[in-house]
């Protein structure tokens, strides 16, 4: 059936040939290519070397993804066999999950006849050899994921430098299993799925989907997962294992492509038993050349050597395609890191430098407070309305004014407070004169009723300003956490001191209103005249109206009860009415005067705080030896800032080396990706 095909033993142009020996007759057989020797050209090799250099620099630690081949497959799909054939080494096998951690296989062709093999994990480097590689991987896996059946997403890196292997970096992930067995965690499927998605989701990842020829491809979980992140299959290559176990219909499977494998298929035969890798390649060659069904499959999609060649070319193409974006990301990351490093405070070498830095912090904070507390400039905090201070202070003052001037609930019958006061302040004299002591007594009652409101208001104001002050101090001292608490403490002490002074001042403003009844505001006389105009009507309704009405409509007071007043003499009612109108007119002016006085005092206090007290208080706190020597503490860089500085320096060094590594290859590879 394979007569129409031209079959050759060597499928790719060899760069290194070996002679396989048949162990049974000890005779030389035909020379074949070493298991994985691909053709190199002047473009591919520099690309692979560049990415390998970036991997050695751990540039992925900076969040920069590199083109990587990610190997996925359902449990027992033959992943390990494929990787063994590519690397020419034995990997752990057995029942259940053999791969329990991401195994990063870094294969590198070497001209040396002696292989170099070592593992890296948890900052350890463990040398090994071909004979003990399985034991070394199992031991490392137990360290990373525990000795049970659990999995871990912490990677284990296997380096293989060996003659005849391709320059590839592959990540082998645990096989997908839905049902936990043999002591595996109940959520084993979720753990493995999450790990696989993390590796195959980046657009730089090349997905090598390992499928067994013995199953229906459309039912494979690995296919379902890869299609979630690569719907068109443009970065998915499928390798079909166990071709010799299910040859019937395999040609139709790989040509129909019902599962959208954009990079195509490669069919392979797994190594069986104790076969050497050379023997396995010969048997694979023989199988696809002579089998009635498998020989119908094109030569360019069968065999491990073809798979290696495809992976090399796909990886090189992906690298050249991604390289410009990698360069852009490296430049962006480096610029960002340099900016962050420059923002960090310089390391202080002397007390003088520390004092200058302290004065700079205080000066910057003072300018900020001036803008937001005095000038009403909130551009520094455009999205934080709580820091739009002049607006918030105006809101609080307006709310206080409304609250202070709100009409109180009536707690006694109309005019009775005035009658009682007049009765206690009566003296020998003409009956139509209001004793001044009575007016001051009723005024004092009014002041006592609102006495707490201005005090509560001023405390509320300074509590708010304390929050604003703390935010500004935090912002401008964030690079000096070792002194930040001391500066904030000084700020709190300052606000506490001002708050106490303000409360005393406000109490004085309120108490002054008890001492005398004075205003030059002409509104008082206007209001009193208007209100007393109804006095005669009111007295008539109370004492002389034959209908004896229960209520009287009084301008400014609404409907008021009057029946309880009929037992008093007319002159007392006239005095009470007059005093009610006087105190009402005067009290409106008093309340407005209190609001105005507090507003002016508040403006003056805030300005004084910003322009004078703030800087004086902070400096006094920081240079006071009893406070712990704040300036001297600035010479001791905090552990967090020191750690951040070191991290940024390391990142910049790594990114600079990465930038240098790609610089030489960028122009050379600029057009390769589309070829």
XYZ file of C-alpha atoms in Angstrom:
675
model
C 0.000 0.000 0.000
C 2.947 2.258 0.500
C 4.381 1.744 -2.970
C 3.509 5.218 -4.146
C 5.558 6.851 -1.422
C 9.251 7.457 -1.524
C 10.793 6.312 1.738
C 14.176 7.280 3.076
C 15.683 6.399 6.400
C 16.859 9.928 7.156
C 13.902 12.321 7.132
C 15.749 15.557 7.825
C 19.043 16.984 6.772
C 21.430 15.688 9.431
C 23.959 17.866 11.073
C 25.248 14.939 13.101
C 24.960 11.253 12.211
C 25.461 8.212 14.372
C 25.618 4.511 13.626
C 23.015 2.400 15.391
C 24.157 -1.054 16.435
C 21.870 -4.066 16.613
C 22.550 -5.654 20.012
C 21.503 -9.102 18.776
C 23.914 -9.661 15.912
C 26.439 -6.987 16.800
C 26.461 -5.798 13.192
C 26.285 -2.235 12.034
C 23.014 -1.156 10.527
C 22.260 1.789 8.328
C 23.439 5.160 9.578
C 20.548 7.250 10.830
C 20.284 10.682 12.288
C 20.724 11.011 16.025
C 17.307 10.994 17.735
C 16.737 14.727 17.603
C 19.125 16.504 15.322
C 17.577 19.365 13.384
C 18.971 21.505 10.635
C 20.123 24.910 11.759
C 20.648 28.011 9.717
C 22.083 31.416 10.415
C 18.704 32.843 11.434
C 17.241 30.179 13.731
C 20.198 29.537 15.969
C 20.698 33.179 17.065
C 16.987 33.433 17.877
C 17.080 30.366 20.064
C 20.303 31.497 21.718
C 18.743 34.897 22.476
C 15.648 33.442 24.145
C 17.802 30.943 26.017
C 19.862 33.868 27.272
C 16.675 35.639 28.406
C 15.569 32.502 30.230
C 18.938 32.270 31.947
C 18.451 35.854 33.072
C 15.005 34.928 34.465
C 13.350 37.766 32.560
C 9.996 35.997 33.019
C 10.310 36.943 36.682
C 9.619 40.506 35.491
C 6.313 39.451 33.958
C 7.680 39.208 30.408
C 6.468 36.040 28.710
C 8.807 34.143 26.399
C 7.764 31.773 23.631
C 7.568 28.396 25.356
C 6.342 24.993 24.268
C 3.771 23.753 26.781
C 3.105 20.009 26.705
C -0.424 18.970 27.704
C -2.378 15.781 27.426
C -4.848 13.544 29.177
C -3.478 11.055 31.685
C -1.695 8.127 29.978
C -1.738 9.893 26.616
C 1.985 9.157 26.153
C 3.445 12.558 27.066
C 6.412 11.114 28.909
C 7.301 8.851 25.996
C 7.315 11.778 23.570
C 9.509 13.874 25.853
C 11.855 10.944 26.464
C 12.279 10.515 22.742
C 12.941 14.201 22.208
C 15.460 14.407 25.037
C 16.955 10.937 24.707
C 16.623 10.328 28.463
C 14.287 8.342 30.701
C 11.607 10.096 32.735
C 9.504 8.794 35.660
C 6.751 6.366 34.653
C 4.107 4.427 36.506
C 0.432 4.299 37.375
C -1.478 7.521 38.073
C 0.084 10.948 37.793
C 3.799 10.679 37.084
C 4.299 14.404 36.554
C 3.104 16.247 39.664
C 4.834 19.598 39.087
C 5.532 21.687 35.968
C 8.689 20.085 34.559
C 10.577 22.697 32.547
C 12.791 20.778 30.137
C 15.561 22.906 28.682
C 17.212 20.925 25.932
C 20.407 22.295 24.433
C 22.485 20.698 21.742
C 26.068 20.193 22.787
C 29.181 19.302 20.869
C 30.477 17.360 23.843
C 30.093 13.576 23.827
C 29.528 13.663 27.590
C 26.000 14.820 28.525
C 25.470 17.445 31.209
C 22.256 17.001 33.189
C 21.122 18.901 36.272
C 17.969 19.966 38.096
C 17.058 23.373 39.489
C 14.330 23.953 42.083
C 13.869 25.989 45.246
C 17.174 27.807 44.630
C 18.974 24.457 44.500
C 21.125 23.038 41.718
C 21.306 19.225 41.746
C 23.637 17.538 39.219
C 22.623 14.104 37.966
C 23.212 11.739 35.038
C 21.203 9.646 32.597
C 21.241 6.619 34.837
C 19.834 8.412 37.872
C 17.670 11.079 36.284
C 14.383 9.341 37.198
C 15.312 9.058 40.855
C 16.515 12.678 40.920
C 13.238 13.980 39.402
C 11.123 11.905 41.810
C 13.132 13.136 44.810
C 12.863 16.762 43.696
C 9.124 16.341 43.073
C 8.651 14.993 46.606
C 10.438 18.054 47.980
C 8.262 20.438 45.959
C 4.857 18.720 46.080
C 5.200 16.363 49.041
C 5.633 12.623 49.050
C 1.955 11.881 48.467
C -0.049 12.133 45.257
C -0.673 15.878 45.338
C 0.436 18.405 42.726
C 2.143 21.793 42.951
C 2.533 24.642 40.477
C 6.095 25.383 41.659
C 8.300 24.463 38.666
C 11.150 21.960 38.486
C 13.688 22.718 35.755
C 15.579 19.925 34.025
C 18.632 20.999 32.001
C 19.883 18.593 29.368
C 22.991 19.519 27.366
C 23.594 16.629 25.053
C 24.729 15.826 21.544
C 21.831 15.221 19.192
C 19.047 16.987 21.105
C 17.189 19.963 19.675
C 17.394 23.435 21.180
C 13.973 23.467 22.777
C 12.420 24.577 26.006
C 9.293 22.663 26.925
C 7.093 22.650 30.006
C 5.600 19.244 30.782
C 2.442 19.538 32.889
C 0.581 16.859 34.865
C -1.752 14.692 32.849
C -5.412 15.632 33.098
C -7.463 13.298 35.272
C -11.064 13.770 36.366
C -11.415 11.106 39.058
C -9.029 11.192 42.044
C -7.524 7.807 42.867
C -4.783 6.341 45.047
C -4.813 9.076 47.665
C -5.016 12.000 45.248
C -6.737 15.189 46.520
C -10.475 15.413 45.850
C -9.974 18.578 43.813
C -7.116 17.122 41.746
C -8.884 17.987 38.471
C -9.369 21.622 39.468
C -5.724 21.918 40.589
C -4.351 20.479 37.350
C -6.778 22.453 35.163
C -5.810 25.711 36.856
C -2.113 24.939 36.411
C -2.537 24.090 32.718
C -4.570 27.222 31.981
C -1.915 29.377 33.657
C 0.714 28.057 31.239
C -1.247 27.827 27.979
C -3.135 31.125 28.243
C -0.259 33.506 27.316
C -0.276 34.228 23.593
C 3.450 33.458 23.507
C 2.853 29.822 24.499
C 3.033 27.084 21.883
C 0.670 24.284 22.896
C 1.934 20.760 22.182
C -1.195 18.657 22.623
C -0.375 14.972 23.085
C -3.215 12.730 21.896
C -3.429 8.968 21.959
C -4.391 7.332 18.656
C -6.569 4.946 20.675
C -9.124 7.618 21.641
C -11.559 9.954 19.916
C -9.787 13.314 19.707
C -13.036 15.254 20.182
C -13.488 13.761 23.661
C -10.016 14.652 24.944
C -10.010 17.053 27.866
C -6.685 18.541 26.743
C -8.283 19.516 23.427
C -11.198 21.172 25.212
C -8.826 23.191 27.393
C -6.485 24.280 24.615
C -9.419 25.419 22.475
C -10.554 27.711 25.300
C -7.404 29.815 24.913
C -6.569 29.079 21.261
C -9.900 28.848 19.453
C -8.431 28.778 15.939
C -5.552 26.469 16.899
C -2.983 28.850 15.412
C -0.516 28.037 18.187
C -1.444 24.400 18.794
C 0.498 21.413 17.426
C -0.805 17.892 18.032
C 1.406 14.824 18.392
C -0.451 11.549 18.062
C 1.130 8.751 20.098
C 0.605 4.974 20.020
C 0.097 4.974 16.260
C 1.021 1.278 16.136
C -1.768 0.425 18.621
C -4.616 2.031 16.635
C -3.548 2.403 12.999
C -7.023 2.007 11.552
C -8.584 5.359 10.704
C -5.592 7.363 11.895
C -5.059 8.896 8.453
C -8.651 10.141 8.442
C -8.282 11.552 11.961
C -5.252 13.687 11.159
C -6.491 14.853 7.776
C -10.086 15.651 8.797
C -8.906 17.763 11.752
C -12.219 17.932 13.574
C -10.598 19.703 16.545
C -8.881 22.666 14.824
C -5.182 21.944 15.207
C -3.770 24.929 13.346
C -0.116 23.836 13.359
C -0.912 20.334 12.204
C -0.273 16.804 13.427
C 2.743 14.554 13.839
C 2.181 10.822 14.350
C 4.746 8.872 16.356
C 5.397 5.403 17.731
C 6.168 5.111 21.440
C 9.331 3.391 22.640
C 8.462 -0.107 23.802
C 10.024 -2.006 26.688
C 13.803 -1.908 26.861
C 14.351 -0.572 23.370
C 17.183 1.892 23.041
C 16.271 5.249 21.542
C 18.128 4.319 18.365
C 16.218 1.062 18.106
C 12.953 2.868 18.729
C 13.651 5.304 15.888
C 14.457 2.438 13.528
C 11.253 0.647 14.493
C 9.278 3.851 14.058
C 10.834 4.359 10.633
C 10.042 0.811 9.670
C 6.458 1.049 10.947
C 5.491 4.128 8.943
C 7.294 2.794 5.864
C 5.809 -0.680 5.762
C 2.513 -0.743 7.641
C -0.420 -1.120 5.217
C -2.358 1.752 6.766
C 0.284 3.938 8.379
C 2.438 4.030 5.259
C -0.288 6.079 3.613
C 0.417 8.990 5.941
C 2.749 11.592 4.455
C 6.379 11.407 5.490
C 6.348 15.045 6.645
C 3.953 14.368 9.530
C 5.370 11.151 10.989
C 8.249 10.400 13.321
C 10.057 11.907 16.287
C 12.717 13.586 14.087
C 9.959 15.372 12.158
C 8.330 16.432 15.427
C 11.626 17.848 16.663
C 12.147 19.715 13.422
C 8.617 21.166 13.500
C 8.969 22.272 17.099
C 12.275 23.941 16.317
C 10.823 25.861 13.380
C 7.579 26.772 15.162
C 9.504 27.967 18.186
C 11.876 30.018 16.044
C 8.965 31.561 14.117
C 7.120 32.399 17.319
C 10.270 33.932 18.775
C 10.824 36.196 15.789
C 7.158 37.200 15.830
C 7.175 37.983 19.559
C 10.593 39.597 19.680
C 9.491 43.198 18.932
C 6.857 43.023 21.674
C 9.375 41.464 24.071
C 11.746 44.355 23.353
C 8.943 46.867 23.933
C 8.013 45.254 27.246
C 11.626 45.119 28.391
C 12.057 48.838 27.608
C 8.786 49.746 29.318
C 9.574 47.674 32.414
C 13.047 49.172 32.638
C 11.790 52.758 32.270
C 9.168 52.129 34.952
C 11.725 50.582 37.300
C 14.146 53.491 36.787
C 11.373 55.999 37.535
C 10.411 54.126 40.698
C 14.032 53.949 41.792
C 14.476 57.674 41.235
C 11.417 58.360 43.366
C 12.980 56.616 46.330
C 14.732 58.906 48.790
C 18.457 59.145 48.475
C 20.439 57.328 51.095
C 21.375 59.858 53.758
C 25.081 60.135 54.502
C 25.014 62.854 57.164
C 22.763 64.618 59.642
C 22.894 67.683 57.407
C 21.497 65.765 54.446
C 18.811 64.256 56.681
C 17.827 67.701 57.972
C 17.573 69.022 54.417
C 15.395 66.074 53.462
C 13.202 66.691 56.515
C 12.791 70.355 55.620
C 11.890 69.325 52.089
C 9.173 66.993 53.449
C 7.814 69.735 55.713
C 7.992 72.347 52.960
C 6.178 70.134 50.440
C 3.491 69.209 52.977
C 3.064 72.870 53.919
C 2.608 73.899 50.273
C 0.067 71.119 49.825
C -1.876 72.207 52.914
C -1.809 75.803 51.696
C -3.325 74.749 48.372
C -6.070 72.522 49.724
C -6.958 74.262 53.005
C -6.539 77.924 52.091
C -6.503 78.374 48.315
C -9.158 75.786 47.462
C -6.940 74.073 44.870
C -7.791 70.348 44.825
C -5.840 69.369 41.692
C -3.484 67.309 43.857
C -6.376 65.037 44.876
C -8.839 65.362 41.984
C -10.787 62.183 42.717
C -10.820 62.337 46.527
C -13.661 64.660 47.492
C -12.731 64.436 51.154
C -9.530 66.316 50.272
C -11.404 69.167 48.564
C -11.127 70.960 51.869
C -12.475 74.453 51.286
C -15.640 72.947 49.815
C -16.023 70.511 52.700
C -15.438 73.249 55.295
C -18.047 75.418 53.568
C -20.474 72.463 53.628
C -19.920 71.919 57.348
C -20.300 75.619 58.120
C -23.527 75.810 56.125
C -24.872 72.727 57.882
C -23.922 74.222 61.265
C -25.652 77.500 60.405
C -28.859 75.720 59.396
C -28.764 73.582 62.516
C -28.100 76.546 64.808
C -30.860 78.720 63.346
C -33.451 75.966 63.119
C -36.550 76.831 65.114
C -36.500 74.920 68.411
C -39.368 72.746 69.494
C -41.846 74.605 71.724
C -41.302 73.361 75.278
C -43.622 75.808 77.085
C -46.849 77.641 76.376
C -46.655 80.874 74.384
C -45.248 83.853 76.405
C -44.995 81.864 79.635
C -41.174 81.964 79.759
C -41.290 85.736 79.404
C -44.043 86.109 82.020
C -42.122 84.031 84.581
C -38.912 86.024 84.028
C -40.763 89.338 84.235
C -42.483 88.249 87.394
C -39.118 87.467 89.029
C -37.480 90.672 87.779
C -40.293 93.041 88.745
C -39.385 96.110 90.755
C -40.937 99.313 92.042
C -41.424 101.430 88.961
C -43.614 102.257 86.043
C -45.442 99.173 84.684
C -44.728 99.808 81.002
C -40.931 99.525 81.216
C -39.199 96.187 80.602
C -36.443 95.552 83.148
C -33.114 95.045 81.377
C -32.309 92.225 83.762
C -35.339 90.328 82.468
C -34.196 90.670 78.876
C -30.683 89.462 79.760
C -32.108 86.568 81.740
C -34.189 85.341 78.812
C -31.236 85.949 76.478
C -29.037 83.869 78.780
C -31.522 81.008 78.610
C -31.409 81.108 74.821
C -27.604 81.099 74.809
C -27.468 78.164 77.223
C -29.791 76.171 74.965
C -27.393 76.390 72.000
C -24.134 76.512 73.969
C -22.966 72.995 72.977
C -23.579 73.310 69.245
C -20.707 75.713 68.385
C -18.314 73.658 70.541
C -19.330 70.419 68.812
C -18.961 72.131 65.466
C -15.437 73.398 66.078
C -14.337 69.983 67.348
C -15.817 68.368 64.256
C -13.936 70.853 62.075
C -10.572 70.124 63.674
C -11.176 66.365 63.619
C -11.685 66.683 59.871
C -8.589 68.861 59.440
C -6.596 66.282 61.421
C -7.564 63.611 58.880
C -6.535 65.898 56.017
C -3.253 66.753 57.727
C -2.503 63.073 58.325
C -3.161 62.240 54.653
C -0.823 64.980 53.452
C 1.919 63.978 55.907
C 1.571 60.338 54.890
C 1.936 61.237 51.225
C 5.052 63.367 51.598
C 6.803 61.178 54.162
C 6.032 57.803 52.564
C 9.671 57.373 51.546
C 10.760 57.758 55.151
C 8.600 55.291 57.122
C 11.148 55.359 59.944
C 10.097 58.930 60.792
C 6.581 58.980 59.405
C 5.000 58.019 62.717
C 6.923 60.789 64.512
C 5.785 63.436 62.006
C 2.192 62.233 62.198
C 2.390 62.292 65.990
C 3.594 65.888 65.844
C 0.677 66.681 63.537
C -1.804 65.110 65.955
C -0.296 66.996 68.895
C -0.583 70.244 66.956
C -4.239 69.653 66.086
C -5.002 68.689 69.698
C -3.439 71.939 70.903
C -5.305 74.043 68.344
C -8.554 72.219 69.069
C -8.281 73.042 72.772
C -7.543 76.690 71.971
C -10.430 76.812 69.528
C -12.893 75.349 72.002
C -11.901 77.987 74.547
C -12.236 80.717 71.936
C -15.656 79.496 70.780
C -16.883 79.300 74.353
C -15.789 82.917 74.793
C -17.671 83.933 71.641
C -20.809 82.262 72.946
C -20.439 83.570 76.507
C -20.004 87.132 75.245
C -23.562 87.019 73.932
C -24.819 86.708 77.519
C -23.100 89.852 78.773
C -24.920 92.537 76.894
C -27.644 93.129 74.386
C -26.081 95.115 71.583
C -26.179 95.317 67.825
C -25.683 98.051 65.269
C -27.559 96.011 62.726
C -30.584 98.085 61.557
C -32.422 94.868 60.819
C -33.159 94.556 64.528
C -35.344 97.670 64.681
C -37.052 96.828 61.415
C -37.912 93.341 62.607
C -39.034 94.506 66.072
C -41.257 97.227 64.645
C -42.946 94.769 62.288
C -43.549 92.241 64.999
C -44.901 94.673 67.629
C -47.416 96.066 65.160
C -49.806 93.265 66.116
C -49.514 93.827 69.868
C -52.867 95.560 70.356
C -54.746 92.978 68.288
C -53.103 90.220 70.318
C -54.017 91.822 73.705
C -57.571 92.409 72.511
C -57.969 88.784 71.445
C -56.687 87.564 74.791
C -58.610 89.897 77.154
C -61.426 91.692 75.383
C -62.776 89.539 72.564
C -66.195 88.306 73.654
C -65.812 85.123 71.635
C -62.808 84.190 73.742
C -60.829 82.534 70.940
C -58.494 79.680 71.831
C -55.832 80.611 69.251
C -54.366 83.643 67.533
C -52.570 83.844 64.172
C -49.374 85.762 64.793
C -46.989 86.752 62.010
C -43.694 84.887 62.338
C -45.073 82.468 64.942
C -48.036 80.880 63.240
C -51.109 79.789 65.187
C -50.427 80.183 68.917
C -52.654 79.228 71.907
C -53.815 82.178 74.016
C -56.516 80.938 76.419
C -53.961 80.309 79.178
C -53.025 84.037 79.165
C -56.435 85.451 80.204
C -55.619 85.382 83.902
C -52.783 87.948 83.551
C -53.023 91.740 83.641
C -52.831 93.701 80.427
C -49.600 95.516 81.364
C -47.835 92.174 82.069
C -49.060 90.741 78.787
C -47.854 93.858 76.981
C -44.424 93.542 78.591
C -44.204 89.804 77.816
C -45.309 90.360 74.224
C -42.818 93.192 73.758
C -39.962 91.169 75.215
C -40.893 88.173 73.038
C -40.692 90.336 69.941
C -37.433 91.980 71.063
C -35.720 88.696 71.931
C -36.938 87.068 68.715
C -35.595 89.886 66.549
C -32.365 90.121 68.496
C -31.799 86.329 68.676
C -31.764 86.050 64.888
C -28.895 88.539 64.812
C -27.088 86.754 67.651
C -27.163 83.402 65.850
C -25.877 84.916 62.607
C -23.173 86.728 64.556
C -22.028 83.455 66.140
C -21.874 81.778 62.722
C -19.963 84.706 61.223
C -17.557 84.844 64.168
C -16.830 81.119 63.939
C -16.328 81.341 60.173
C -13.838 84.194 60.507
C -12.056 82.559 63.429
C -11.857 79.268 61.525
C -10.327 80.949 58.477
C -7.755 82.699 60.629
C -6.914 79.526 62.587
C -6.434 77.398 59.461
C -4.226 80.035 57.864
C -2.185 80.343 61.047
C -1.874 76.558 61.232
C -0.518 76.289 57.704
C 1.721 79.362 57.637
C 3.271 79.188 61.083
C 2.363 76.447 63.514
C 2.748 73.403 61.256
C 6.407 73.857 60.370
C 7.352 75.017 63.883
C 5.675 72.047 65.591
C 7.063 69.389 63.245
C 10.610 70.705 63.422
C 10.439 70.928 67.214
C 9.256 67.322 67.420
C 11.881 65.969 65.044
C 14.910 67.686 66.565
C 13.903 67.070 70.177
C 16.252 64.382 71.593
C 13.488 63.284 73.971
C 11.395 62.291 70.952
C 13.958 59.733 69.845
C 16.083 61.763 67.467
C 13.905 61.831 64.357
C 16.526 63.387 62.097
C 19.121 60.779 63.056
C 16.617 58.006 62.299
C 16.456 59.234 58.728
C 20.019 57.997 58.296
C 18.734 54.468 58.887
C 16.907 53.371 55.775
C 13.844 51.314 56.614
C 13.960 47.599 55.716
C 11.008 47.964 53.336
C 12.593 50.840 51.385
C 15.979 49.107 51.354
C 14.332 45.930 50.065
C 12.429 47.879 47.404
C 15.617 49.676 46.347
C 17.525 46.406 46.035
C 14.676 44.780 44.130
C 14.481 47.677 41.678
C 18.241 47.683 41.170
C 18.198 43.951 40.452
C 15.275 44.379 38.062
C 17.021 47.200 36.204
C 20.229 45.155 35.984
C 18.302 42.122 34.716
C 16.295 44.166 32.221
C 19.380 45.983 30.965
C 21.150 42.681 30.379
C 18.015 41.402 28.672
C 17.875 44.495 26.496
C 21.515 43.988 25.510
C 20.800 40.330 24.775
C 18.051 41.106 22.276
C 19.601 44.222 20.756
C 21.894 42.334 18.407
C 19.166 40.060 17.088
C 16.268 42.494 16.575
C 17.258 43.859 13.170
C 18.473 40.484 11.963
C 15.184 38.752 12.767
C 12.790 41.562 11.892
C 11.438 39.910 8.778
C 11.858 36.274 9.650
C 8.548 35.630 11.363
C 6.531 35.980 8.155
C 8.737 33.742 6.042
